[in-house]
XYZ file of C-alpha atoms in Angstrom:
686
model
C -8.304 -0.485 -2.595
C -8.662 3.334 -2.003
C -9.935 5.463 -4.890
C -6.486 7.218 -4.558
C -4.512 4.613 -6.246
C -3.683 6.015 -9.451
C -4.788 3.972 -12.458
C -2.810 3.194 -15.363
C -2.271 1.155 -18.440
C -1.540 -2.428 -17.716
C 1.215 -2.124 -20.472
C 1.934 0.380 -23.015
C 3.674 0.188 -26.796
C 6.980 1.497 -25.280
C 6.789 -0.833 -22.253
C 5.792 -3.780 -24.606
C 8.818 -2.994 -27.134
C 11.395 -2.726 -24.279
C 9.930 -5.786 -22.557
C 10.531 -7.984 -25.689
C 14.353 -6.550 -25.851
C 14.799 -7.470 -22.230
C 13.448 -11.075 -22.379
C 16.120 -11.759 -24.876
C 18.831 -9.703 -22.981
C 17.764 -11.952 -19.621
C 19.000 -15.195 -21.657
C 22.365 -14.450 -20.253
C 23.052 -17.602 -18.237
C 24.878 -15.183 -15.416
C 21.621 -13.557 -15.081
C 19.523 -16.712 -15.483
C 21.162 -18.423 -12.725
C 19.471 -15.897 -10.270
C 16.314 -17.648 -10.983
C 17.018 -21.776 -10.723
C 13.797 -22.865 -11.733
C 13.938 -21.120 -15.114
C 17.885 -21.816 -15.498
C 17.251 -25.603 -15.349
C 14.534 -24.732 -18.581
C 17.254 -22.657 -20.131
C 19.835 -26.028 -19.780
C 17.255 -28.140 -21.034
C 16.759 -25.795 -24.040
C 20.816 -26.014 -24.549
C 20.543 -29.430 -24.799
C 17.418 -29.786 -26.968
C 19.305 -27.468 -29.579
C 22.247 -29.936 -29.524
C 20.033 -32.945 -30.123
C 18.387 -31.200 -32.793
C 21.688 -30.800 -34.598
C 23.103 -33.918 -33.395
C 20.141 -36.415 -33.125
C 22.355 -39.311 -31.962
C 24.497 -37.359 -29.734
C 23.318 -39.245 -26.781
C 22.647 -42.391 -28.248
C 18.828 -41.444 -29.518
C 17.640 -42.928 -32.651
C 14.449 -43.058 -34.345
C 12.391 -41.351 -37.441
C 11.948 -37.710 -37.011
C 13.870 -37.445 -33.971
C 15.418 -34.172 -35.550
C 12.240 -32.493 -35.627
C 10.851 -33.749 -32.541
C 13.972 -32.368 -30.763
C 13.707 -29.214 -32.692
C 9.889 -28.412 -31.735
C 11.041 -29.136 -28.019
C 13.803 -26.697 -28.402
C 11.405 -23.940 -29.392
C 8.847 -24.587 -26.972
C 11.431 -24.315 -24.184
C 13.105 -21.057 -25.788
C 9.582 -19.519 -25.625
C 8.864 -20.701 -21.910
C 12.060 -18.842 -20.673
C 11.430 -15.713 -23.065
C 7.816 -15.803 -21.524
C 8.865 -15.919 -18.002
C 11.718 -13.125 -18.798
C 9.089 -11.121 -20.495
C 6.870 -11.134 -17.373
C 9.513 -9.780 -15.175
C 10.423 -7.103 -17.795
C 6.706 -5.911 -17.993
C 6.977 -5.335 -14.195
C 10.431 -3.485 -14.361
C 9.377 -1.658 -17.436
C 6.327 -0.045 -15.721
C 8.817 1.129 -12.852
C 11.199 2.384 -15.001
C 8.674 4.600 -16.955
C 7.714 6.124 -13.878
C 11.351 6.796 -12.861
C 11.785 8.554 -16.182
C 9.477 11.375 -15.216
C 11.238 11.523 -11.745
C 14.790 11.607 -13.301
C 13.606 14.399 -15.545
C 12.446 16.305 -12.535
C 15.800 15.926 -10.933
C 18.054 16.340 -14.133
C 16.133 19.637 -14.942
C 16.152 21.404 -11.481
C 18.504 24.057 -10.764
C 18.870 25.652 -7.263
C 19.488 29.414 -5.948
C 22.316 28.740 -3.314
C 22.459 31.407 -0.841
C 26.224 32.125 0.673
C 27.068 33.734 4.089
C 26.418 37.269 2.406
C 23.111 36.080 1.305
C 23.945 36.543 -2.549
C 22.346 33.880 -4.829
C 24.266 31.750 -6.897
C 22.427 29.366 -9.611
C 23.630 26.039 -9.607
C 22.457 22.392 -10.537
C 20.626 20.507 -7.983
C 22.961 17.797 -8.409
C 25.590 19.941 -6.998
C 23.852 20.483 -3.431
C 25.521 19.345 -0.470
C 23.850 18.561 2.992
C 23.740 22.005 4.748
C 23.399 24.371 2.139
C 20.729 27.213 2.172
C 18.784 27.715 -0.987
C 15.840 30.179 -1.985
C 12.810 28.907 -3.690
C 10.634 31.465 -5.188
C 7.097 31.398 -6.793
C 7.253 29.222 -9.847
C 10.541 27.396 -8.598
C 11.127 23.475 -8.054
C 12.457 22.827 -4.715
C 15.778 21.178 -5.424
C 16.180 18.597 -2.687
C 14.692 17.502 0.627
C 15.275 20.091 3.608
C 13.818 22.125 6.274
C 11.956 25.419 5.875
C 14.242 27.971 8.208
C 12.315 31.161 6.989
C 8.978 32.073 5.016
C 5.572 30.620 4.264
C 4.574 29.377 0.876
C 2.027 27.072 -0.741
C 3.823 24.311 -2.282
C 2.308 22.050 -5.219
C 3.316 18.508 -4.470
C 1.484 16.901 -7.042
C 4.625 15.957 -8.975
C 5.460 13.419 -5.897
C 1.936 12.722 -4.236
C -0.562 12.968 -7.280
C -2.596 15.468 -5.100
C -3.583 18.762 -7.170
C -4.260 21.174 -3.818
C -1.136 23.057 -2.867
C -0.169 22.586 0.768
C 1.144 25.551 2.905
C 4.581 24.909 4.047
C 6.300 27.309 6.948
C 9.480 27.180 9.310
C 8.571 25.521 12.469
C 5.808 22.934 13.440
C 4.718 19.706 11.569
C 4.680 21.313 8.069
C 8.468 22.671 7.879
C 9.659 19.614 5.834
C 9.924 19.611 2.181
C 10.380 17.108 -0.648
C 12.775 17.704 -4.106
C 10.905 17.899 -6.982
C 7.921 19.612 -5.464
C 6.794 23.360 -6.849
C 6.506 26.514 -4.967
C 3.293 28.214 -6.332
C 2.965 31.141 -4.017
C 5.706 33.524 -1.965
C 9.111 32.237 -1.281
C 11.205 30.013 1.132
C 14.595 29.745 2.566
C 15.353 25.809 2.785
C 18.257 24.113 4.507
C 19.189 20.812 2.442
C 19.167 17.889 5.108
C 20.138 15.315 2.423
C 23.351 14.690 0.325
C 23.029 14.000 -3.544
C 21.648 10.698 -4.394
C 20.209 10.399 -0.860
C 16.857 12.324 -1.347
C 13.225 10.761 -1.318
C 13.188 11.477 -4.841
C 16.338 9.420 -5.536
C 15.214 6.633 -3.058
C 11.955 6.721 -5.029
C 13.535 6.315 -8.335
C 15.562 3.682 -7.324
C 12.781 1.874 -5.695
C 10.706 2.087 -8.894
C 13.308 0.760 -11.166
C 14.019 -1.947 -8.905
C 17.472 -1.525 -8.324
C 17.204 -1.590 -4.586
C 14.983 -4.233 -4.564
C 16.237 -7.060 -2.459
C 14.534 -10.171 -1.923
C 12.334 -10.503 0.971
C 12.463 -13.436 3.652
C 9.473 -15.106 2.393
C 10.378 -14.579 -1.072
C 13.593 -16.481 -0.186
C 11.926 -19.225 1.549
C 9.549 -19.590 -1.331
C 12.680 -20.005 -3.759
C 14.181 -22.368 -1.621
C 10.962 -24.486 -1.752
C 11.097 -24.132 -5.439
C 14.553 -25.163 -5.722
C 13.926 -28.046 -3.615
C 11.036 -29.534 -5.614
C 13.118 -28.875 -8.818
C 15.782 -31.074 -7.560
C 13.183 -33.673 -6.503
C 11.647 -33.723 -9.765
C 15.052 -34.152 -11.464
C 16.122 -36.968 -9.361
C 12.795 -38.406 -10.316
C 13.403 -38.116 -13.998
C 16.680 -39.367 -13.789
C 15.700 -42.451 -12.157
C 12.635 -42.616 -14.684
C 15.290 -43.490 -17.549
C 16.652 -47.091 -16.224
C 12.684 -47.822 -15.321
C 11.594 -47.091 -18.897
C 14.471 -49.147 -20.351
C 13.388 -52.184 -17.842
C 10.279 -51.854 -19.435
C 11.294 -51.624 -22.807
C 10.245 -48.242 -23.274
C 12.791 -46.019 -25.090
C 12.663 -42.408 -23.911
C 14.438 -40.027 -26.178
C 16.387 -37.323 -24.145
C 14.322 -34.457 -25.244
C 11.186 -36.395 -23.959
C 13.041 -36.395 -20.290
C 13.862 -32.690 -20.681
C 10.093 -31.878 -21.587
C 9.075 -34.000 -18.634
C 11.321 -32.199 -16.386
C 10.255 -28.674 -17.341
C 6.527 -29.807 -17.257
C 6.786 -31.380 -13.654
C 9.126 -28.597 -12.004
C 7.226 -25.528 -10.669
C 8.088 -23.154 -13.929
C 4.870 -21.186 -13.753
C 5.671 -19.669 -10.181
C 9.125 -19.871 -11.182
C 8.674 -17.507 -13.915
C 6.189 -15.204 -12.319
C 7.897 -14.702 -8.849
C 10.153 -11.914 -9.678
C 7.369 -10.194 -11.560
C 4.916 -10.642 -8.564
C 7.547 -9.050 -5.950
C 8.292 -5.923 -8.248
C 4.380 -5.429 -9.147
C 3.875 -5.362 -5.250
C 6.762 -2.914 -4.603
C 5.112 -0.983 -7.761
C 1.469 -0.911 -6.293
C 3.022 0.608 -3.258
C 4.752 3.314 -4.894
C 1.613 4.194 -7.167
C -0.241 4.520 -3.515
C 2.043 7.482 -2.887
C 4.214 5.654 -0.400
C 7.962 5.201 -0.213
C 9.065 1.747 0.853
C 12.725 1.857 2.294
C 12.805 -1.907 1.566
C 10.675 -4.968 -0.065
C 10.889 -6.191 3.462
C 8.736 -3.327 4.987
C 6.148 -3.622 2.096
C 6.165 -7.584 2.923
C 5.692 -7.079 6.591
C 2.863 -5.210 6.125
C 1.012 -8.451 4.876
C 1.979 -10.056 8.215
C 1.009 -7.378 10.721
C -0.825 -8.601 13.505
C -1.184 -5.196 15.597
C -1.609 -1.769 14.832
C -0.611 1.324 16.987
C -2.278 4.563 15.958
C -2.123 8.074 17.398
C -5.292 9.381 18.022
C -4.957 13.349 17.332
C -4.998 13.704 13.287
C -5.272 10.078 12.714
C -8.429 8.587 14.454
C -9.958 12.279 14.968
C -9.604 15.416 13.255
C -7.577 16.859 16.062
C -10.013 20.059 16.538
C -12.832 19.799 18.971
C -16.198 20.312 16.912
C -19.771 21.041 17.928
C -21.597 17.626 18.935
C -24.530 18.813 20.576
C -26.558 21.897 22.383
C -27.806 20.826 25.949
C -30.182 23.881 27.179
C -30.766 24.185 30.958
C -34.192 23.341 32.394
C -36.863 26.241 31.404
C -34.930 27.067 28.169
C -36.062 26.054 24.637
C -33.340 24.171 22.889
C -33.592 26.262 19.627
C -33.378 29.493 21.473
C -29.912 28.040 22.579
C -29.031 27.187 19.292
C -30.050 30.511 17.877
C -27.966 32.523 20.326
C -25.014 30.076 20.060
C -25.047 30.566 16.155
C -25.626 34.277 16.308
C -22.240 34.605 18.492
C -20.121 32.084 16.372
C -21.134 33.962 12.862
C -17.767 35.539 12.806
C -15.849 33.026 14.987
C -13.288 31.650 12.093
C -12.107 28.946 14.286
C -12.864 25.205 13.518
C -15.189 25.225 16.712
C -17.174 28.524 15.764
C -17.413 27.044 12.166
C -18.871 23.554 13.551
C -21.264 25.542 15.716
C -23.002 27.231 12.966
C -22.573 24.313 10.644
C -24.457 22.007 13.554
C -27.036 25.016 13.929
C -28.019 24.909 10.153
C -28.156 20.722 9.904
C -30.759 21.040 13.369
C -32.766 23.894 11.234
C -31.650 26.812 12.838
C -30.320 29.078 10.004
C -29.275 32.663 10.585
C -29.090 35.403 7.964
C -25.824 36.584 8.316
C -26.728 40.152 6.656
C -28.705 41.103 9.659
C -25.893 41.094 11.790
C -23.009 42.897 9.468
C -22.670 45.674 11.903
C -22.320 43.643 15.257
C -19.341 43.840 17.432
C -17.452 40.612 17.590
C -15.661 39.820 20.485
C -12.610 37.311 19.806
C -11.306 34.615 22.291
C -8.553 35.577 24.401
C -6.578 33.828 26.854
C -7.424 36.094 29.621
C -11.156 36.191 29.061
C -11.648 32.829 27.938
C -14.713 33.637 26.242
C -15.923 34.938 22.657
C -19.156 36.549 21.715
C -20.930 39.262 19.696
C -22.384 42.622 21.158
C -25.749 43.324 19.162
C -26.709 46.637 17.947
C -30.074 46.568 20.126
C -27.497 46.069 23.361
C -27.927 42.516 23.809
C -24.659 40.883 24.536
C -24.215 37.125 23.906
C -20.961 35.308 24.970
C -19.827 31.453 24.967
C -16.736 30.257 26.880
C -15.361 28.276 29.820
C -17.624 27.652 32.416
C -15.456 29.483 35.161
C -15.156 32.534 33.045
C -19.267 32.667 32.059
C -19.582 32.128 36.050
C -17.691 35.147 36.719
C -19.607 37.074 34.261
C -22.895 36.284 35.535
C -21.777 36.820 39.403
C -20.668 40.459 38.308
C -24.199 41.083 37.276
C -25.271 39.921 40.604
C -26.854 36.676 39.450
C -26.247 33.203 40.322
C -25.335 30.069 38.519
C -27.923 27.420 38.444
C -26.483 24.228 39.728
C -27.766 22.335 36.697
C -25.381 24.289 34.772
C -22.395 22.667 36.799
C -23.652 19.524 36.484
C -24.136 19.706 32.570
C -20.571 20.861 32.522
C -19.077 17.917 34.437
C -21.001 15.399 32.717
C -19.528 16.859 29.360
C -16.064 16.761 30.658
C -16.331 13.208 31.835
C -17.247 12.483 28.159
C -14.243 13.643 27.364
C -15.687 16.557 25.726
C -15.232 20.479 26.224
C -18.357 22.530 27.532
C -19.114 25.856 26.349
C -21.323 27.781 28.280
C -23.635 30.140 26.508
C -24.859 33.220 28.176
C -27.016 36.178 27.117
C -26.582 39.290 29.098
C -26.438 37.775 32.682
C -28.792 34.958 31.686
C -27.219 31.041 31.300
C -29.084 29.548 28.192
C -27.374 26.406 28.226
C -24.034 24.271 27.144
C -22.465 23.559 23.847
C -20.909 19.846 23.904
C -17.353 20.152 21.686
C -15.760 16.887 21.362
C -12.733 15.484 19.202
C -14.704 13.897 16.072
C -13.967 10.663 14.612
C -12.806 10.630 11.131
C -16.004 9.464 8.861
C -15.395 5.925 7.350
C -12.705 4.912 10.117
C -15.266 2.347 11.866
C -15.732 0.465 8.668
C -11.672 0.404 8.148
C -11.195 -0.960 11.567
C -13.716 -3.567 10.869
C -12.088 -4.824 7.890
C -8.705 -4.966 9.707
C -10.788 -6.924 12.679
C -11.941 -9.508 9.897
C -8.572 -10.338 8.907
C -7.355 -10.795 12.447
C -5.396 -7.358 13.056
C -5.780 -5.751 16.798
C -5.848 -1.935 16.845
C -4.720 -0.249 19.543
C -4.936 3.934 20.146
C -2.421 5.937 21.748
C -3.621 9.307 23.372
C -2.549 11.803 26.035
C -6.274 11.883 27.100
C -7.385 10.723 30.479
C -8.799 7.034 30.462
C -12.289 7.758 30.319
C -11.983 10.066 26.975
C -9.636 7.681 25.658
C -12.540 5.129 26.206
C -15.128 7.448 24.710
C -13.208 8.042 21.400
C -11.947 4.151 21.151
C -15.875 3.007 21.434
C -16.857 5.560 19.053
C -13.830 4.583 16.412
C -14.217 0.839 16.682
C -10.860 0.440 18.096
C -9.892 -2.790 19.819
C -7.544 -1.454 22.864
C -6.138 2.165 23.928
C -3.255 3.103 26.156
C -4.475 6.598 27.767
C -2.096 9.303 29.191
C 0.642 7.946 26.723
C 3.993 9.353 26.732
C 6.590 8.450 24.059
C 8.030 5.522 26.234
C 4.771 3.930 26.484
C 4.406 3.922 22.740
C 7.760 1.956 22.624
C 6.930 -0.598 25.608
C 3.434 -1.273 24.030
C 5.401 -2.235 20.928
C 7.827 -4.186 22.684
C 5.260 -6.042 24.378
C 3.362 -7.230 21.350
C 6.910 -7.947 19.678
C 7.726 -10.397 22.787
C 4.366 -12.043 22.120
C 5.710 -12.657 18.448
C 3.518 -10.259 16.829
C 4.541 -8.341 13.893
C 3.559 -4.168 14.637
C 2.849 -1.148 12.419
C 2.698 2.125 13.706
C 2.002 5.745 12.179
C 3.512 9.066 13.457
C 4.756 12.129 12.314
C 6.738 14.122 15.141
C 9.944 14.053 16.598
C 8.683 12.297 19.783
C 7.304 9.256 17.308
C 10.912 8.467 15.900
C 11.774 5.793 18.551
C 8.248 4.125 18.153
C 8.462 4.139 14.525
C 12.133 2.687 14.406
C 10.972 0.026 16.978
C 7.894 -1.218 14.834
C 8.379 -3.320 12.236
C 6.221 -1.196 9.898
C 6.997 2.332 10.772
C 4.753 4.541 8.287
C 6.091 8.474 8.644
C 4.228 11.252 7.306
C 5.678 13.358 4.556
C 4.980 16.626 6.305
C 6.332 15.401 9.666
C 9.744 15.878 11.022
C 13.123 14.509 9.375
C 13.495 12.692 12.685
C 10.391 10.527 11.986
C 11.059 10.087 8.292
C 14.802 8.607 9.000
C 13.120 6.501 11.718
C 10.340 4.799 9.594
C 10.769 2.272 6.962
C 7.811 3.908 4.665
C 6.935 7.480 4.312
C 3.585 8.480 3.252
C 4.019 11.338 0.552
C 0.236 12.390 1.075
C 0.675 12.729 4.818
C -2.581 10.847 5.479
C -2.340 8.941 8.406
C -4.831 6.492 7.916
C -3.353 5.334 4.911
C -1.391 2.620 6.826
C -4.705 0.713 6.704
C -4.465 0.437 2.811
C -0.899 -0.383 3.107
C -1.269 -3.316 5.109
C -3.762 -4.592 2.513
C -1.200 -4.063 -0.170
C 1.056 -6.188 1.735
C -1.511 -8.637 2.433
C -2.890 -8.889 -1.420
C 1.398 -9.381 -2.424
C 1.239 -12.311 0.084
C -1.760 -13.627 -1.274
C -1.027 -13.301 -4.874
C 2.140 -15.334 -4.071
C 0.681 -18.185 -2.410
C -2.178 -18.141 -4.938
C 0.034 -18.633 -7.993
C 2.074 -20.992 -6.211
C -0.965 -23.076 -5.084
C -1.640 -22.745 -9.034
C 1.484 -23.938 -10.144
C 2.055 -26.822 -7.978
C -1.628 -28.269 -8.843
C -0.778 -27.430 -12.544
C 2.512 -29.681 -12.021
C 0.034 -32.489 -10.617
C -2.333 -32.329 -13.705
C 0.734 -32.634 -16.067
C 1.854 -35.571 -14.286
C -1.254 -37.623 -14.684
C -1.627 -36.199 -18.148
C 1.873 -37.132 -19.355
C 3.065 -40.301 -17.453
C 0.131 -42.737 -18.547
C 0.718 -41.206 -22.252
C 4.298 -42.349 -22.076
C 3.992 -45.723 -20.768
C 0.771 -46.865 -22.567
C 2.662 -48.496 -25.393
C 4.992 -50.826 -23.031
C 1.766 -51.073 -20.215
C -1.431 -51.184 -22.129
C -3.089 -51.332 -18.797
C -2.193 -47.876 -17.988
C -4.383 -46.725 -20.662
C -6.964 -46.473 -17.936
C -5.031 -43.688 -16.391
C -5.056 -41.793 -19.662
C -8.135 -39.988 -18.691
C -7.775 -37.237 -21.382
C -7.475 -39.822 -24.106
C -4.360 -37.845 -25.549
C -3.394 -39.237 -29.079
C 0.200 -40.238 -28.830
C 3.098 -40.110 -26.358
C 4.607 -37.402 -28.457
C 1.475 -35.340 -28.729
C 0.902 -35.628 -24.954
C 4.223 -34.314 -24.286
C 4.380 -31.369 -26.749
C 0.520 -30.385 -25.534
C 1.911 -30.324 -22.039
C 5.009 -28.282 -23.045
C 3.271 -26.067 -24.823
C 0.389 -25.124 -22.060
C 3.378 -25.007 -19.796
C 4.667 -22.143 -21.679
C 1.580 -20.335 -22.566
C 0.171 -20.163 -18.917
C 2.908 -17.909 -17.899
C 1.958 -14.884 -19.925
C -2.104 -15.452 -19.447
C -0.950 -15.054 -15.452
C 1.249 -12.156 -16.054
C -1.916 -9.762 -15.560
C -2.921 -11.691 -12.312
C 0.874 -11.337 -11.156
C 1.073 -7.655 -11.850
C -2.443 -6.572 -10.673
C -2.260 -9.022 -7.652
C -5.335 -11.277 -6.952
C -8.444 -9.471 -5.758
C -8.353 -9.088 -1.952
C -11.012 -9.045 0.376
C -10.604 -8.848 4.398
C -10.809 -11.919 6.113
C -9.573 -14.563 8.588
C -6.476 -16.053 7.423
C -8.273 -19.690 7.649
C -11.101 -18.665 5.223
C -8.910 -16.995 2.679
C -6.423 -20.162 2.688
C -9.709 -22.328 2.068
C -10.847 -19.922 -0.735
C -7.358 -19.851 -2.420
C -6.946 -23.453 -2.367
C -10.522 -24.051 -3.652
C -10.039 -21.666 -6.488
C -6.525 -21.687 -7.420
C -5.517 -25.406 -6.557
C -8.782 -26.768 -8.153
C -8.386 -24.589 -11.177
C -4.885 -25.432 -11.130
C -5.862 -29.200 -11.428
C -8.684 -28.343 -14.078
C -7.424 -25.800 -16.251
C -4.046 -27.955 -17.285
C -6.593 -31.065 -18.309
C -8.748 -28.839 -20.432
C -5.842 -27.081 -22.009
C -3.530 -29.743 -22.828
C -6.862 -31.673 -24.201
C -7.743 -28.918 -26.373
C -3.925 -28.491 -27.497
C -3.717 -32.061 -28.254
C -6.608 -31.968 -30.717
C -4.887 -29.019 -32.543
C -1.637 -30.439 -32.684
C -2.332 -34.129 -33.290
C -3.103 -33.683 -37.057
C -0.051 -31.883 -37.722
C 2.259 -34.332 -35.884
C 0.922 -37.254 -37.983
C 1.317 -35.237 -41.369
C 4.838 -34.455 -40.090
C 5.575 -37.924 -39.321
C 4.471 -39.357 -42.892
């Protein structure tokens, strides 16, 4: 995961206390029915309690049956409480985060402007969509809105976690503001765009509290599988009773209950909700608001990723990449003059020329050129430069503009210059010709630079089978050059908004899950069409409303990390399900031989763990079944460690680690518990 993901303690003292309280409150049958597997365990607990009070209720008889039933009851109660505790911890982490956000919303006031421009201070909760508010230096922005006037620095750290303020102004991509952020300079007039309770802050609070979290399709499918397995084992246990009677083995009802609880998938049943909530929590900690759990889960199934070029794959500013001298000109001379005429050029292009010159060993002392006359670039001249004190003039600019300037001096332009210019243009770059007085020295090659680290990120996605497609308005040659440099799988050149939608639809028609990033109004239709639409918080309201996820950091490349979070969620769920089912297989072979050994001595050969007695075998398995849930809570909360790889390799790895581990761990755990409790059971039975 990226270093931006905020680190926090797994569980605080307050969360621990509240989770214990919630674990008991969740024992309410109305709540437990939402988790059928654990509801079966709770029913078993109730029956065991009745059997403890009335040992002969169902015709059972025998020495110390009341004590045995009581021990089973206690273990079953602990099992349910551990499962509830796991879910409560996950919810508690989210609620702790929500409290800080609620405080921000509760304490915020707004300076409402009426038609006459008069300021009236009201609570932020009383704002309505369409209201105009004034926010000044030090004020908290009361709700989401669009800037209609003013320019100011806004500290978004309360929402995004980033400390550097962002410049916000009316018009353009940075006119959108989020409630809960703080103005740290100047002032803004903002038009409120959301009603009370519908802002991103409200959505974030609802998200982290889990109030709006609905079960996702995969989670519903897994729940169905778990319920089916539970029903199958219930049928098995019911038929086991008459079979045991036929063999002359008397099975107490408490034993059948214990056997049921051990064999049904209680481990994953107890952790399933915690895994889902924790997955949403990880996305939120990554400063992404997901409008639904389905959006997070869809990230884990993404097959194709559509990305804008400008601002996502490239910086968006054309920066110096090379200096190409014409024949007869020393390259260092070209670099020197290019740097001199860019010393006072504050554009990204000018700064990049100076930076590249320094990297190539040409360092110019700016103090020597304090008094030169800098000529700024204009649309009319299409060039910029300096007039030195010794009368030398240096210019850099478009080929046609420089050609016209040289012609005015009565000189001709070498044919080589035009060849260099055309070569740079075909590569998708921007050629700037450098001329000193009337003599052309060469060409500065500017290009839209690919962001560092993207090649590695795209390679990670390729390893897990995700295809990347770049959308750009550039010509096919330029698009191909950028795509090759960035390591993109494919590209759509000269792309219009409708082309993005068609590309997404084409992939979806082939049964693929598509993700896309965007920030402009023209991206809104494509964001709405994509299965995962990640909009930038700095973008337009239309883009944010169309998407199902919003990145509060406005980092377009974050979709790469969000996909990995979705993958981790699915992998964690799959890994713990594998472990749970493997657990059940191990417990089956641990308990059944021990139960029937008395009636069928030959079954002793299957009692590979050499468990002491049938009762110790059952209680050992039941105790292990309970304690494995809290042991796995950190795995459920933090997620299984994720590394990019192909799906079949990942499946094989998880089957090996969690499947094999799920079989071995119970054998070891049950045997150790059996050795510990056997002496106690022997003493109690005397």
